[in-house]
């Protein structure tokens, strides 16, 4: 499942689980195109939501019900938060400035743009290494796309390392 978290004023203010996850994308593509789950996963990664002349499949069309469901759930939770946040939201200029995507399905090509357009809030990718210090003579041999799959593990490792200090 997908976690939805609102962070403000240095702490988590709201959290919920959305009933949508990346595996549903693969399943929908597989069913709508009549192909295996393995082939659907490859097509999902290769094509994403980005239309193009060279694309044989319209993945976005396969995923529209799920994508709009995701956007609607996010809008619903944002509206709930705005209606229940009390003094923090109503008596300040604070608003939800951006949505940060992380996790294995975050890098679905075109997902950030779709959500940004649909929700009218900028969407960007998280940086799971933002608090990781790498020695100057070392490098991380992992792509940002792959690193997003390990966001939770990296965060937990950092928490564990900080607790040992």
Short mmCIF file of C-alpha atoms in Angstrom, two decimals:
data_model
loop_
_atom_site.label_atom_id
_atom_site.label_comp_id
_atom_site.label_asym_id
_atom_site.label_seq_id
_atom_site.Cartn_x
_atom_site.Cartn_y
_atom_site.Cartn_z
CA UNK A 1 0.00 0.00 0.00
CA UNK A 2 0.93 3.64 -0.36
CA UNK A 3 1.63 5.83 2.63
CA UNK A 4 0.43 9.41 2.61
CA UNK A 5 2.14 11.68 5.13
CA UNK A 6 1.85 15.41 5.74
CA UNK A 7 4.93 16.87 7.38
CA UNK A 8 4.84 20.40 8.76
CA UNK A 9 6.54 22.41 11.47
CA UNK A 10 9.27 19.81 11.95
CA UNK A 11 6.99 16.83 12.54
CA UNK A 12 4.42 14.52 11.01
CA UNK A 13 0.95 16.09 11.19
CA UNK A 14 -1.13 13.54 9.34
CA UNK A 15 -0.62 10.03 8.02
CA UNK A 16 -2.81 7.54 6.23
CA UNK A 17 -2.56 4.52 3.97
CA UNK A 18 -3.91 4.65 0.45
CA UNK A 19 -5.26 1.46 -1.04
CA UNK A 20 -3.23 1.90 -4.22
CA UNK A 21 0.18 0.37 -4.85
CA UNK A 22 2.57 -0.25 -7.74
CA UNK A 23 1.61 -3.91 -8.13
CA UNK A 24 -1.90 -2.82 -9.12
CA UNK A 25 -0.40 -0.96 -12.06
CA UNK A 26 1.27 -4.12 -13.33
CA UNK A 27 -1.88 -6.17 -12.84
CA UNK A 28 -4.04 -3.62 -14.71
CA UNK A 29 -1.63 -3.52 -17.65
CA UNK A 30 -1.49 -7.31 -17.75
CA UNK A 31 -5.27 -7.66 -17.73
CA UNK A 32 -6.04 -4.86 -20.20
CA UNK A 33 -3.39 -5.91 -22.70
CA UNK A 34 -3.83 -9.66 -22.18
CA UNK A 35 -0.15 -10.26 -21.40
CA UNK A 36 1.79 -11.90 -18.58
CA UNK A 37 2.59 -10.04 -15.39
CA UNK A 38 6.32 -10.19 -16.23
CA UNK A 39 5.74 -8.61 -19.64
CA UNK A 40 3.40 -6.02 -18.11
CA UNK A 41 6.08 -5.06 -15.57
CA UNK A 42 8.63 -4.57 -18.37
CA UNK A 43 6.19 -2.44 -20.37
CA UNK A 44 5.29 -0.40 -17.27
CA UNK A 45 8.95 0.39 -16.63
CA UNK A 46 9.80 1.03 -20.29
CA UNK A 47 6.77 3.10 -21.30
CA UNK A 48 5.41 4.63 -18.13
CA UNK A 49 2.68 7.20 -18.65
CA UNK A 50 4.58 9.13 -21.28
CA UNK A 51 2.94 9.04 -24.71
CA UNK A 52 5.12 8.76 -27.76
CA UNK A 53 5.02 7.65 -31.37
CA UNK A 54 7.47 4.84 -30.70
CA UNK A 55 5.35 3.42 -27.88
CA UNK A 56 3.42 0.34 -28.90
CA UNK A 57 1.23 0.39 -25.79
CA UNK A 58 -0.83 3.13 -24.15
CA UNK A 59 0.01 2.35 -20.55
CA UNK A 60 -1.69 5.48 -19.24
CA UNK A 61 -5.01 4.41 -20.72
CA UNK A 62 -4.64 1.04 -18.94
CA UNK A 63 -3.93 2.82 -15.67
CA UNK A 64 -6.35 5.76 -15.85
CA UNK A 65 -8.87 4.38 -13.30
CA UNK A 66 -6.09 3.66 -10.78
CA UNK A 67 -4.26 6.95 -11.42
CA UNK A 68 -7.37 9.08 -11.02
CA UNK A 69 -8.28 7.05 -7.94
CA UNK A 70 -4.85 7.80 -6.47
CA UNK A 71 -5.15 11.52 -7.25
CA UNK A 72 -8.65 11.63 -5.76
CA UNK A 73 -7.53 9.89 -2.56
CA UNK A 74 -4.67 12.38 -2.19
CA UNK A 75 -7.06 15.31 -2.75
CA UNK A 76 -9.47 13.83 -0.20
CA UNK A 77 -6.76 13.58 2.47
CA UNK A 78 -5.43 17.04 1.73
CA UNK A 79 -8.94 18.46 2.10
CA UNK A 80 -9.43 16.51 5.33
CA UNK A 81 -6.14 17.86 6.68
CA UNK A 82 -7.02 21.42 5.73
CA UNK A 83 -10.38 21.09 7.45
CA UNK A 84 -9.00 19.63 10.68
CA UNK A 85 -5.62 21.18 11.20
CA UNK A 86 -6.94 24.06 13.32
CA UNK A 87 -4.71 26.98 14.11
CA UNK A 88 -1.63 25.68 12.31
CA UNK A 89 -3.20 25.97 8.86
CA UNK A 90 -5.84 28.65 9.20
CA UNK A 91 -3.82 31.20 11.16
CA UNK A 92 -0.71 31.08 9.05
CA UNK A 93 0.38 31.35 5.45
CA UNK A 94 1.35 27.69 5.44
CA UNK A 95 0.01 25.54 2.67
CA UNK A 96 1.02 22.25 1.15
CA UNK A 97 3.93 23.38 -0.99
CA UNK A 98 4.91 20.10 -2.60
CA UNK A 99 4.38 16.39 -2.73
CA UNK A 100 7.45 14.19 -2.46
CA UNK A 101 7.33 10.72 -4.00
CA UNK A 102 9.43 7.83 -2.75
CA UNK A 103 9.34 4.07 -2.91
CA UNK A 104 9.69 1.56 -5.70
CA UNK A 105 6.79 2.78 -7.83
CA UNK A 106 7.62 6.46 -7.53
CA UNK A 107 9.72 6.57 -10.68
CA UNK A 108 6.94 5.45 -13.00
CA UNK A 109 7.65 7.69 -15.99
CA UNK A 110 5.16 10.54 -16.04
CA UNK A 111 3.64 9.85 -12.60
CA UNK A 112 5.02 13.02 -11.00
CA UNK A 113 3.71 15.19 -13.84
CA UNK A 114 0.32 13.47 -13.81
CA UNK A 115 -0.11 14.00 -10.08
CA UNK A 116 1.13 17.56 -10.21
CA UNK A 117 -1.30 18.40 -13.02
CA UNK A 118 -4.21 16.61 -11.37
CA UNK A 119 -3.70 17.90 -7.81
CA UNK A 120 -2.26 21.33 -8.71
CA UNK A 121 0.64 20.95 -6.29
CA UNK A 122 4.26 20.51 -7.44
CA UNK A 123 5.45 16.90 -7.23
CA UNK A 124 9.08 15.87 -6.94
CA UNK A 125 11.12 12.82 -6.06
CA UNK A 126 12.53 12.26 -2.61
CA UNK A 127 16.23 11.93 -1.97
CA UNK A 128 16.78 8.94 0.32
CA UNK A 129 20.46 9.89 0.67
CA UNK A 130 19.84 13.46 1.84
CA UNK A 131 21.15 12.62 5.32
CA UNK A 132 23.79 10.09 4.25
CA UNK A 133 27.39 11.23 4.32
CA UNK A 134 29.62 9.49 1.83
CA UNK A 135 33.40 9.86 2.14
CA UNK A 136 34.87 11.93 -0.70
CA UNK A 137 36.91 8.99 -1.99
CA UNK A 138 33.80 6.74 -2.15
CA UNK A 139 30.70 6.76 -4.29
CA UNK A 140 27.30 5.13 -4.11
CA UNK A 141 26.84 2.75 -6.99
CA UNK A 142 23.07 2.96 -7.10
CA UNK A 143 20.79 4.96 -9.31
CA UNK A 144 18.39 7.43 -7.78
CA UNK A 145 15.52 5.38 -9.22
CA UNK A 146 16.74 2.25 -7.45
CA UNK A 147 17.51 4.15 -4.24
CA UNK A 148 13.88 5.25 -3.94
CA UNK A 149 13.01 1.57 -3.49
CA UNK A 150 15.11 1.56 -0.33
CA UNK A 151 13.86 4.82 1.24
CA UNK A 152 12.39 3.12 4.31
CA UNK A 153 15.41 0.86 4.81
CA UNK A 154 17.81 3.82 4.53
CA UNK A 155 15.72 5.84 6.99
CA UNK A 156 15.63 2.98 9.50
CA UNK A 157 19.38 2.44 9.15
CA UNK A 158 20.00 6.13 9.81
CA UNK A 159 17.74 6.00 12.88
CA UNK A 160 19.62 2.97 14.16
CA UNK A 161 23.00 4.60 13.54
CA UNK A 162 21.90 7.81 15.30
CA UNK A 163 20.62 5.88 18.32
CA UNK A 164 23.99 4.18 18.75
CA UNK A 165 25.88 7.47 18.96
#
